[in-house]
Amino acid sequence: MGALELLHSLRSDWVNRATQSLARGAVLREDLRTQLERFFDLLERSTDLGDPAWLDSILSVWATSLTQTDLEGGASNISRFLREIFEVTYQVARENLSEEQASDLIGDMIPIFGYAFEQAAYYEIQARTAYLNHLLKQTQQNLEKIDRQKSDFIAVAAHELKTPLTLIEGYTSMLQEAYTARQPDSPDLMLIEGINNGTRRLKAIVDDLIDVSLIDTNLLTINYQPLWVSQLLTVLEKEQEKNLKERNQKLIIRPFPGSTEITFGDPERILQVFRNVLLNAIKFTPDGGEIIIDGRKLPGFIEITFQDTGIGIAPDAQAIIFEKFARISSASLHSSGKTKFKGGGPGLGLHIAKGIIEAHGGAIWVESSGYDEIKCPGATFHIMLPIRTSSPDERLSRYLASLTKFNTPIEGKNS
């Protein structure tokens, strides 16, 4: 008898034995007997034609039938299932055939089952990969949903806080004016000034939260106007003179190519970027330190650098300092304070700076050899601002063009 006849003679006993053996721990708990009969049919066809690929169809079905528990486990469930089927085949052959026939049949079955094991592993890997991709996609969707909810909360909270803050600020100013006019020596003026200071700080945080909300929803509006980087840096220096004096720090602004040339951007927003970066440098530079603002003109860009002699930034922290609410625990000392050494804060300044610069079509990044409070390696922030010879706002461009035309002297007449 040939291998096909020997195998066919074992069919009834094989199906009964395999069903009993696999009923408890089967991967496919429904229609197990039908599945095993289908497997045996394909096994006979593979033996008859000498092509084990006939088993692919049922192995593929078994792979797609794996449950979530099967996919989450580390074991190869289909391979285990096939191993038990092979053991049943071996036992049934030994019990129903002569020793020589059984050996010949098992010898013919080994290549077929070897192929089945290989394909089973392939199909199961595909099924696990698809499952993991599905989980990753679900996780990503959940994270995006949480991020949207957080952004929505920030936007709502910021706008809801802005109205009562405006009222507090207005009434406090009225009280201050009244006391100053009637009781200029009243000790209550100090209390009112304290309320004013607290209100201003809270208002600044609310404004930052609104900016974060605008950046996250791609609604940040850039008001393109003519600007000169050198002028913005001069305003910045005067604005931060008090803070620098309190920390006994020296600010050096070096003239560099491109800084005095006209470009188009949002002067208020670019000044906000410079302010946030400089305040960060002041905060993490020890008293008596030095901050140098320099730059250069590149093809299509002006690069502005802020270099400090501060405590530096660890490599792993450099990747996250531009994220919103990012705070480096090792570099945080105080619960709050914009310019106190290692002062804490909400962690929004650099995130806002990045959003504004990217909205202009530029880039911002930091370089630092590491974090060290003793050696103070410092950090250098790079800001790449696109050079624009005209405003992207067509209405502004037409208006500026009309002014230029109006101010141009007419040939042949005295200007």
Coordinates of C-alpha atoms in Angstrom, one line a residue, residues 3-11 14-15 18 34-59 62 82 84-90 92-93 105-117:
A3 CA 1.3 6.4 1.6
L4 CA -2.1 7.8 0.4
E5 CA -3.9 4.4 1.0
L6 CA -2.2 4.0 4.4
L7 CA -3.3 7.5 5.4
H8 CA -6.8 7.0 4.1
S9 CA -7.2 3.8 6.1
L10 CA -6.5 5.8 9.3
R11 CA -9.1 8.5 8.7
W14 CA -7.6 9.7 13.3
V15 CA -10.6 12.1 13.4
A18 CA -7.8 14.1 17.3
T34 CA -15.4 19.7 10.9
Q35 CA -12.1 21.6 11.0
L36 CA -10.1 18.4 11.6
E37 CA -11.9 16.5 8.8
R38 CA -11.0 19.4 6.5
F39 CA -7.4 19.3 7.6
F40 CA -7.3 15.5 7.0
D41 CA -8.7 16.0 3.4
L42 CA -6.0 18.6 2.6
L43 CA -3.4 16.3 4.2
E44 CA -4.4 13.5 1.9
R45 CA -4.3 15.8 -1.1
S46 CA -0.9 17.1 -0.2
T47 CA 0.3 13.5 0.1
D48 CA -1.3 12.5 -3.2
L49 CA 0.1 15.5 -5.2
G50 CA 3.3 15.9 -3.3
D51 CA 2.6 19.6 -2.6
P52 CA 2.1 20.6 1.1
A53 CA 0.9 24.0 0.0
W54 CA -2.6 22.6 -0.1
L55 CA -2.6 23.1 3.7
D56 CA -2.2 26.9 3.4
S57 CA -6.0 27.6 3.2
I58 CA -6.8 26.0 6.5
L59 CA -3.7 27.3 8.3
W62 CA -6.9 29.1 11.8
L82 CA -0.2 21.2 14.8
E84 CA -0.7 17.7 18.9
I85 CA -2.1 16.7 15.5
F86 CA 1.2 15.2 14.5
E87 CA 1.4 13.3 17.8
V88 CA -2.1 11.9 17.1
T89 CA -1.0 10.9 13.6
Y90 CA 2.0 9.1 15.0
V92 CA -2.8 6.2 15.3
A93 CA -0.2 5.0 12.7
L105 CA 4.0 6.8 6.6
I106 CA 5.5 9.0 9.3
G107 CA 8.5 9.5 7.1
D108 CA 6.3 10.8 4.3
M109 CA 4.4 13.0 6.8
I110 CA 7.4 14.7 8.3
P111 CA 8.1 17.0 5.2
I112 CA 4.4 17.9 5.0
F113 CA 4.1 18.8 8.7
G114 CA 7.5 20.6 8.5
Y115 CA 6.1 22.9 5.9
A116 CA 2.8 23.3 7.9
F117 CA 4.8 24.4 11.0

